[in-house]
PDB file of N, CA, C and O in Angstrom:
ATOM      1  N   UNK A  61     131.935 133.014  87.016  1.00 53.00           N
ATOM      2  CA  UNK A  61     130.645 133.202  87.600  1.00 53.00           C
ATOM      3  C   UNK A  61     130.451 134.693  87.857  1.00 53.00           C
ATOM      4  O   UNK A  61     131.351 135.251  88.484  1.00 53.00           O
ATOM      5  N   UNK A  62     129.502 135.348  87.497  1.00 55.00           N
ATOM      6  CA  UNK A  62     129.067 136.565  87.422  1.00 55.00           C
ATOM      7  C   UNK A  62     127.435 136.681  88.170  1.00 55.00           C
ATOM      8  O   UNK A  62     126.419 136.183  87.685  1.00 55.00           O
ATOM      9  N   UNK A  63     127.501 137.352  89.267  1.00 65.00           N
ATOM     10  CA  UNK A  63     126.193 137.649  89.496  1.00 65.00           C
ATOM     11  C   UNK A  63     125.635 139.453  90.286  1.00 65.00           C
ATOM     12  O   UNK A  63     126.110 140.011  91.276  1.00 65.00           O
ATOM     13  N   UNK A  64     124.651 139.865  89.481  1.00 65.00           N
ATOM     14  CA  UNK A  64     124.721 141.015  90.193  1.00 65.00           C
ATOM     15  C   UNK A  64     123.456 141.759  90.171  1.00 65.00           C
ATOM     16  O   UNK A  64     122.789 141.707  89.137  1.00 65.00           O
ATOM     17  N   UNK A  65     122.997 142.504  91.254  1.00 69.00           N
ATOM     18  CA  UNK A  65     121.441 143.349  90.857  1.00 69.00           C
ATOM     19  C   UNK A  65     121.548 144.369  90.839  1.00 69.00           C
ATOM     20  O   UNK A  65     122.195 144.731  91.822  1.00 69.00           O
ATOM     21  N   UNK A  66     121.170 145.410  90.029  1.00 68.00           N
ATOM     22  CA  UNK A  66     121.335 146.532  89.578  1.00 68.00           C
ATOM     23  C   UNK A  66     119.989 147.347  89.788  1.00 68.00           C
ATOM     24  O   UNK A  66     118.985 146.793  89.340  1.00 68.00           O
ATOM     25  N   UNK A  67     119.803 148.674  90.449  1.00 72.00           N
ATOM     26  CA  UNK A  67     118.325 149.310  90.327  1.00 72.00           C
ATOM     27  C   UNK A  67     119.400 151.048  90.550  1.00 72.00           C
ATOM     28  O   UNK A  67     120.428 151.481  91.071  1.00 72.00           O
ATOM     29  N   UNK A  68     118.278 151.445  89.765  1.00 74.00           N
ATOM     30  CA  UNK A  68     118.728 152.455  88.987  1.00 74.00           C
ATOM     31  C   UNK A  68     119.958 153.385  88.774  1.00 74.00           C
ATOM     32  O   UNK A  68     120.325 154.554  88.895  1.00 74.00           O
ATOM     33  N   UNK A  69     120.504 151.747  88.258  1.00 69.00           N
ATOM     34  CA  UNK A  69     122.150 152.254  87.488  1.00 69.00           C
ATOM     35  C   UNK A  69     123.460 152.135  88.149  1.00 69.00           C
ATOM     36  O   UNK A  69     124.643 152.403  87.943  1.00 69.00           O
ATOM     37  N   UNK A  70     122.387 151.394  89.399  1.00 70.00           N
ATOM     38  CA  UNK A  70     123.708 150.800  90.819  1.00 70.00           C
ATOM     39  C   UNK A  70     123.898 149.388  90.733  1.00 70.00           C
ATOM     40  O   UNK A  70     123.097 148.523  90.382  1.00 70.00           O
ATOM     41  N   UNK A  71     125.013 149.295  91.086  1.00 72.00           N
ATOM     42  CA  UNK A  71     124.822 147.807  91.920  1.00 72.00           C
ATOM     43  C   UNK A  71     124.716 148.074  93.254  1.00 72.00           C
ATOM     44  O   UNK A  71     125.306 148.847  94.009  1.00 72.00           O
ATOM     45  N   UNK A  72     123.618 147.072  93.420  1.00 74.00           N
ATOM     46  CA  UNK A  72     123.210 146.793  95.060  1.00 74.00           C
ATOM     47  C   UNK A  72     123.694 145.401  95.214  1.00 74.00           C
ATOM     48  O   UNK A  72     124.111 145.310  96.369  1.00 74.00           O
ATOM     49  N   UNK A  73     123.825 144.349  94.631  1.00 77.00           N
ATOM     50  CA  UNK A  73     124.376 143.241  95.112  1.00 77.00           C
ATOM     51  C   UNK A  73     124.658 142.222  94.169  1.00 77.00           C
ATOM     52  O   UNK A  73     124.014 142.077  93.130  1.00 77.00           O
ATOM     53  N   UNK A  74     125.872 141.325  94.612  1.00 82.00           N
ATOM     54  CA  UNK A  74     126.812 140.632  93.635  1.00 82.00           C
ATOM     55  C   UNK A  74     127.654 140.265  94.056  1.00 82.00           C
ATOM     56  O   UNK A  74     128.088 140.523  95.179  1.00 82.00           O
ATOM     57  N   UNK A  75     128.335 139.200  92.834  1.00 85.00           N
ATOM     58  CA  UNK A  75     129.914 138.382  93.071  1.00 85.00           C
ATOM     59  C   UNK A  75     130.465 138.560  92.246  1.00 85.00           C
ATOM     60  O   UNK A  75     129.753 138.787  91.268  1.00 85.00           O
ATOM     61  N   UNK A  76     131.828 138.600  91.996  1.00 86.00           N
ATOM     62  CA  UNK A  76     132.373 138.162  90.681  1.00 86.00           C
ATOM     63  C   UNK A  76     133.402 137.199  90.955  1.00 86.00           C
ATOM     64  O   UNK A  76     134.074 137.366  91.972  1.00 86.00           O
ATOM     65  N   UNK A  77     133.605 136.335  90.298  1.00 88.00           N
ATOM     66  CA  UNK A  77     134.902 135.203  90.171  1.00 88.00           C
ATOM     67  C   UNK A  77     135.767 135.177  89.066  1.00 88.00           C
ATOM     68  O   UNK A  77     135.407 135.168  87.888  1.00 88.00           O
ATOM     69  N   UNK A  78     137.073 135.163  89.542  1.00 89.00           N
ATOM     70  CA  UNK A  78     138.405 135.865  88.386  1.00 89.00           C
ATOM     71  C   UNK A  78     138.795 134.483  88.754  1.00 89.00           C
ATOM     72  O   UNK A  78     139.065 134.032  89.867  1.00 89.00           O
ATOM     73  N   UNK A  79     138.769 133.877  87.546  1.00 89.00           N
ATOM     74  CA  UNK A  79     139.790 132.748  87.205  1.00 89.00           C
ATOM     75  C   UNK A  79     140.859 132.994  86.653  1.00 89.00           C
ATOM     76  O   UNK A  79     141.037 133.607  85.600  1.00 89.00           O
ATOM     77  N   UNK A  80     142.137 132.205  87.818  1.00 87.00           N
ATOM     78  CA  UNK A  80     143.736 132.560  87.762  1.00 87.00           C
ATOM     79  C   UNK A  80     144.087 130.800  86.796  1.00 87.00           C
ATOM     80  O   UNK A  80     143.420 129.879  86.324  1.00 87.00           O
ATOM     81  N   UNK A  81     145.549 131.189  86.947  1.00 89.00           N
ATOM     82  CA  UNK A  81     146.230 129.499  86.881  1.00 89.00           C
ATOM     83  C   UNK A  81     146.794 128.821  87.990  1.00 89.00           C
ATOM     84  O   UNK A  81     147.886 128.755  88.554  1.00 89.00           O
ATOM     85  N   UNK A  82     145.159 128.131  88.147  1.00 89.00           N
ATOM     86  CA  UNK A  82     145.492 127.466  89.389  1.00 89.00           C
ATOM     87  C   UNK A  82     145.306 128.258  91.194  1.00 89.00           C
ATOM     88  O   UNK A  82     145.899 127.862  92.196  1.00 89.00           O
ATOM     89  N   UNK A  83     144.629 129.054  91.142  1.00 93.00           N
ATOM     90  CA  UNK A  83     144.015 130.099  91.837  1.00 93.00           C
ATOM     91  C   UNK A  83     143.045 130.677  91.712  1.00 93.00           C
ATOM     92  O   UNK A  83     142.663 130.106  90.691  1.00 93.00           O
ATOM     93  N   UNK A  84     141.930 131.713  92.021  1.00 93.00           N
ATOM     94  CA  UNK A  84     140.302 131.877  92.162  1.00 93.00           C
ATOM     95  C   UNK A  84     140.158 133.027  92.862  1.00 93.00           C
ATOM     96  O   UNK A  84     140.404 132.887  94.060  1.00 93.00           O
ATOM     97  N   UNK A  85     139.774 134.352  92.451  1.00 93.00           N
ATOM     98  CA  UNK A  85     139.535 135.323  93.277  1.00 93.00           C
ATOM     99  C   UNK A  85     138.348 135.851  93.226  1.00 93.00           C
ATOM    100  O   UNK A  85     137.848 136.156  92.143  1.00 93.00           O
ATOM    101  N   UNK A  86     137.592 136.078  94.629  1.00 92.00           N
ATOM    102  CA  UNK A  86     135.876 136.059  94.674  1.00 92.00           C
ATOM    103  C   UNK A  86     136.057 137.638  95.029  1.00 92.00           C
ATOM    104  O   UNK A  86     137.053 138.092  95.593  1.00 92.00           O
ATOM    105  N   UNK A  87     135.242 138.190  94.723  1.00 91.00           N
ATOM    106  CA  UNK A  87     134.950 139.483  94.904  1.00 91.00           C
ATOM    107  C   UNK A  87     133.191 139.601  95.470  1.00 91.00           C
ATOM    108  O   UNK A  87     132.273 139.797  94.673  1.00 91.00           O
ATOM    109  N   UNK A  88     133.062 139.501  96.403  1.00 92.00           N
ATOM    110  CA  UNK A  88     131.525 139.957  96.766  1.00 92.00           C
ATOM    111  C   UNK A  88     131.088 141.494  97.318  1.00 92.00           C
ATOM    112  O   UNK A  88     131.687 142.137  98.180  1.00 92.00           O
ATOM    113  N   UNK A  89     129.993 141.861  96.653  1.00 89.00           N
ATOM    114  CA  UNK A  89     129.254 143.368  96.918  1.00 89.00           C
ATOM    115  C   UNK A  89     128.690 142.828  98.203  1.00 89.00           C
ATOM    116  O   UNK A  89     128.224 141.698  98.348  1.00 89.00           O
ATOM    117  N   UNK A  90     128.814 144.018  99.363  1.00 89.00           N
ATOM    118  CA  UNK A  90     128.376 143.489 100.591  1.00 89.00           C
ATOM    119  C   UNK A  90     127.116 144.782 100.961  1.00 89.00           C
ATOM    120  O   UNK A  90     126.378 144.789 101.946  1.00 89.00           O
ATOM    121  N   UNK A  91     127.166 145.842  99.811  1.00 85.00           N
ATOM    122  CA  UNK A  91     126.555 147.087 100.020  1.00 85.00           C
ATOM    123  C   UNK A  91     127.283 147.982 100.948  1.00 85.00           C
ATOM    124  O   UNK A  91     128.181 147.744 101.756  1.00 85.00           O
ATOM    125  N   UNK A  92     126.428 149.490 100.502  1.00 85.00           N
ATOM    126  CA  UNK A  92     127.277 150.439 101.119  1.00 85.00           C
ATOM    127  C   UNK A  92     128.688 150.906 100.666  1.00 85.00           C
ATOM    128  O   UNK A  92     129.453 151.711 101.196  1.00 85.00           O
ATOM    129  N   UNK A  93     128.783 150.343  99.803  1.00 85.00           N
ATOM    130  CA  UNK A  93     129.936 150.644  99.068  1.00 85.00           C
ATOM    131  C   UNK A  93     131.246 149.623  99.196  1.00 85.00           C
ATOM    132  O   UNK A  93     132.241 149.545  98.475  1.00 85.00           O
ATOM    133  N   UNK A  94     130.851 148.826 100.456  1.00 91.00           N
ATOM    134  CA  UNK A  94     131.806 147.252 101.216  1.00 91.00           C
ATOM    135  C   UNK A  94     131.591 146.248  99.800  1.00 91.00           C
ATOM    136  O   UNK A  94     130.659 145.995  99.037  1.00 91.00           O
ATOM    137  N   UNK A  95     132.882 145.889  99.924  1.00 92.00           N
ATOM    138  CA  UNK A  95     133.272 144.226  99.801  1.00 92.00           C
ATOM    139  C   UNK A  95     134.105 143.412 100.287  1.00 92.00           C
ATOM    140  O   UNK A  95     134.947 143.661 101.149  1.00 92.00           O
ATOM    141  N   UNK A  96     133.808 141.928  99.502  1.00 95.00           N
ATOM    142  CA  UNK A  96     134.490 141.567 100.940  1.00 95.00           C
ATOM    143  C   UNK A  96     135.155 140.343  99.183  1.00 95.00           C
ATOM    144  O   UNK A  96     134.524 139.830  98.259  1.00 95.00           O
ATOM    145  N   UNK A  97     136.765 140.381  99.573  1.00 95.00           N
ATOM    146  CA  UNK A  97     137.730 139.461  98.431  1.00 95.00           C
ATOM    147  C   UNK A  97     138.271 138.526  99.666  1.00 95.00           C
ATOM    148  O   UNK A  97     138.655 138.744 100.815  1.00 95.00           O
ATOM    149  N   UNK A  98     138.082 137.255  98.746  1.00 96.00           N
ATOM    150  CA  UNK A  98     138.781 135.874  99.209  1.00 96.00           C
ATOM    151  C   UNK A  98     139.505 135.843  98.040  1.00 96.00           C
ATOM    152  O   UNK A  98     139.371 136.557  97.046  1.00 96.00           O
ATOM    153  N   UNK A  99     140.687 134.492  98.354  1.00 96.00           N
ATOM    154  CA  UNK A  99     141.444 133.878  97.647  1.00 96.00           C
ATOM    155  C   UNK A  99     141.364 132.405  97.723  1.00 96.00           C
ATOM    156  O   UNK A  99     141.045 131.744  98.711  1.00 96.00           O
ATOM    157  N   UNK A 100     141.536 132.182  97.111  1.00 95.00           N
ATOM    158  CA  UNK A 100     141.808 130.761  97.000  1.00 95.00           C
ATOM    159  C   UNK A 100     142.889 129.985  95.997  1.00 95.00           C
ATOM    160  O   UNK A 100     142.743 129.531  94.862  1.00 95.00           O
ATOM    161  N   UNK A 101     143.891 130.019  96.780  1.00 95.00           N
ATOM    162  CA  UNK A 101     145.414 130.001  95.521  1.00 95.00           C
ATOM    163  C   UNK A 101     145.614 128.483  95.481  1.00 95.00           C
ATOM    164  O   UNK A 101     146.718 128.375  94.947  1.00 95.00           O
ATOM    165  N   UNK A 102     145.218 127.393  95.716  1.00 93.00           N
ATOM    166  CA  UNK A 102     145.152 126.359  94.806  1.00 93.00           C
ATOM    167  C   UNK A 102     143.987 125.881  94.427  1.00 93.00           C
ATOM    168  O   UNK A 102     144.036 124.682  94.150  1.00 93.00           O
ATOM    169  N   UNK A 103     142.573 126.565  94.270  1.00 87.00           N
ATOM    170  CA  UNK A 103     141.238 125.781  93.610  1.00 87.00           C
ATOM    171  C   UNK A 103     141.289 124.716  94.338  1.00 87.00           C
ATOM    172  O   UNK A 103     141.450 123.674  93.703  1.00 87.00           O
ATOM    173  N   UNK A 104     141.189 124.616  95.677  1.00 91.00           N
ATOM    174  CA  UNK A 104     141.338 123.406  96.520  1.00 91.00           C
ATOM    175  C   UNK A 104     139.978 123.123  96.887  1.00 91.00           C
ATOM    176  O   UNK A 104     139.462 122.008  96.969  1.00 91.00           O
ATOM    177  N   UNK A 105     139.162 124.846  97.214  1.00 89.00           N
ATOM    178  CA  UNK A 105     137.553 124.857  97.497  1.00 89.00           C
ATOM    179  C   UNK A 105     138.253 125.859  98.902  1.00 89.00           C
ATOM    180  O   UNK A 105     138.015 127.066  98.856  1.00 89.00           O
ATOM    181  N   UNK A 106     138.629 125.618  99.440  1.00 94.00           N
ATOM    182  CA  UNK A 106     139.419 126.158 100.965  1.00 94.00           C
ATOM    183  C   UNK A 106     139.661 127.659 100.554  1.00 94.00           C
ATOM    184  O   UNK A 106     140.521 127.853  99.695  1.00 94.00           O
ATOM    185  N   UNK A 107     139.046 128.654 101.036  1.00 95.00           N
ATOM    186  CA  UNK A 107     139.523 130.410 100.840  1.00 95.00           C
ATOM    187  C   UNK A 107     141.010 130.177 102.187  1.00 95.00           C
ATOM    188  O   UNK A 107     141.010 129.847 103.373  1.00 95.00           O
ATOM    189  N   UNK A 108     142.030 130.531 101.264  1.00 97.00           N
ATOM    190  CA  UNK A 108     143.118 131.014 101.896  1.00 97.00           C
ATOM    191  C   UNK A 108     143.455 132.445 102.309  1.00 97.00           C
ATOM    192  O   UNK A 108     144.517 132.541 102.924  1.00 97.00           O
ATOM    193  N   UNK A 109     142.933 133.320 102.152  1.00 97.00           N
ATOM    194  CA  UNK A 109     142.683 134.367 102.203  1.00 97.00           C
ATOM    195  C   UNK A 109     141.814 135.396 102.328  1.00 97.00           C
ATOM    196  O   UNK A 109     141.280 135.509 101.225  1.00 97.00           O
ATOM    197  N   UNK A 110     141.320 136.323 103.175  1.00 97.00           N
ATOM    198  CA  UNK A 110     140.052 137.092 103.198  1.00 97.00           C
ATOM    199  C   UNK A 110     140.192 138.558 103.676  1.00 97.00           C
ATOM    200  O   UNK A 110     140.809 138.839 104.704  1.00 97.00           O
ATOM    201  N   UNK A 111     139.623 139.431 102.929  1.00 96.00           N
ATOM    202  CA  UNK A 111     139.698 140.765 103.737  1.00 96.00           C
ATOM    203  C   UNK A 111     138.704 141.741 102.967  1.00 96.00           C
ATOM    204  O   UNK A 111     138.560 141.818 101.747  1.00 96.00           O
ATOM    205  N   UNK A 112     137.848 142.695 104.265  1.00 97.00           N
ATOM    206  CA  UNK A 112     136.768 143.116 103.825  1.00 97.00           C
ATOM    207  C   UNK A 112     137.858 144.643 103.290  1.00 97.00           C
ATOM    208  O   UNK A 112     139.018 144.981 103.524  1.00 97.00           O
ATOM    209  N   UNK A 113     136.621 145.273 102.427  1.00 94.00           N
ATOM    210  CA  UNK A 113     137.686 146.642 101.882  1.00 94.00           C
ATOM    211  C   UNK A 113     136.382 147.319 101.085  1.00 94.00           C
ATOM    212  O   UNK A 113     135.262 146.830 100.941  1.00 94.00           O
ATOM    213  N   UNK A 114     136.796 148.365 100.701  1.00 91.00           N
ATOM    214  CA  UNK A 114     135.885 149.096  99.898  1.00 91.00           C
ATOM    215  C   UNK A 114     135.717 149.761  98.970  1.00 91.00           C
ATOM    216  O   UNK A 114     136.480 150.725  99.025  1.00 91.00           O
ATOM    217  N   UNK A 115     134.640 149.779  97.454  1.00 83.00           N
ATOM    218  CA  UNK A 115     135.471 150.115  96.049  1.00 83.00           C
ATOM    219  C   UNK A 115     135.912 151.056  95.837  1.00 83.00           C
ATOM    220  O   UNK A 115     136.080 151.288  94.639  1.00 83.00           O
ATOM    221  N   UNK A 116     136.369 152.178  96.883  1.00 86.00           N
ATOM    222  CA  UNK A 116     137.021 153.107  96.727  1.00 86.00           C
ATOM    223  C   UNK A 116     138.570 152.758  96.587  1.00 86.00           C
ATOM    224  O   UNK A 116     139.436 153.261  95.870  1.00 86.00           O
ATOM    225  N   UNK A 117     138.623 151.627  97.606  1.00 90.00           N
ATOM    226  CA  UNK A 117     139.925 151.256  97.876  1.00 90.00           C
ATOM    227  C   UNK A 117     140.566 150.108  96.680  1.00 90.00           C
ATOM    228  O   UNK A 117     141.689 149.687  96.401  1.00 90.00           O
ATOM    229  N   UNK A 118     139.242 149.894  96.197  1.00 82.00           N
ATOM    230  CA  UNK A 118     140.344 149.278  94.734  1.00 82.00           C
ATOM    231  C   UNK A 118     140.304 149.866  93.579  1.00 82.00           C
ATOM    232  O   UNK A 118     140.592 149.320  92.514  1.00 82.00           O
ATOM    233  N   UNK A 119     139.952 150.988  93.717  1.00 77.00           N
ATOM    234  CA  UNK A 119     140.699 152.113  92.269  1.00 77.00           C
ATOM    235  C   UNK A 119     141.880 151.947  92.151  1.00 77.00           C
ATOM    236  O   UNK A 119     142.509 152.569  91.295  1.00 77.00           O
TER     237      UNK A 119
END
C-alpha cells in the first residue's frame, strides 16, 4: 500500500507499507519532516511496535 501527496516536489503527506515474511512495516509522513513507524511482526493486525522519528534520522 502506497499513498502520498506531493505539491511542489514535496511530500506533504503519506504511508508506505513494507511487506516482510510474516511481519508489516508502516511508515507514515506526519509533516514537518516527522514520522511516525509501527511494526507489526506477526500480520496479526495488532502494531507491536511504535516510535515517532524523523527523515533525517533514517538516512
Amino acid at each position: 500500500m502506497v499513498s502520498a501527496s506531493v505539491k511542489g516536489g514535496a511530500i506533504t503527506a503519506g504511508n508506505l507499507r513494507f511487506y516482510g515474511n510474516g511481519s508489516d512495516v508502516y511508515l507514515t509522513y506526519l509533516g514537518n519532516e516527522n514520522v511516525k513507524l509501527e511494526a507489526d511482526f506477526d500480520s496479526d493486525g495488532t502494531m507491536d511496535s511504535s516510535k515517532m522519528t524523523n527523515l533525517a534520522a533514517l538516512n
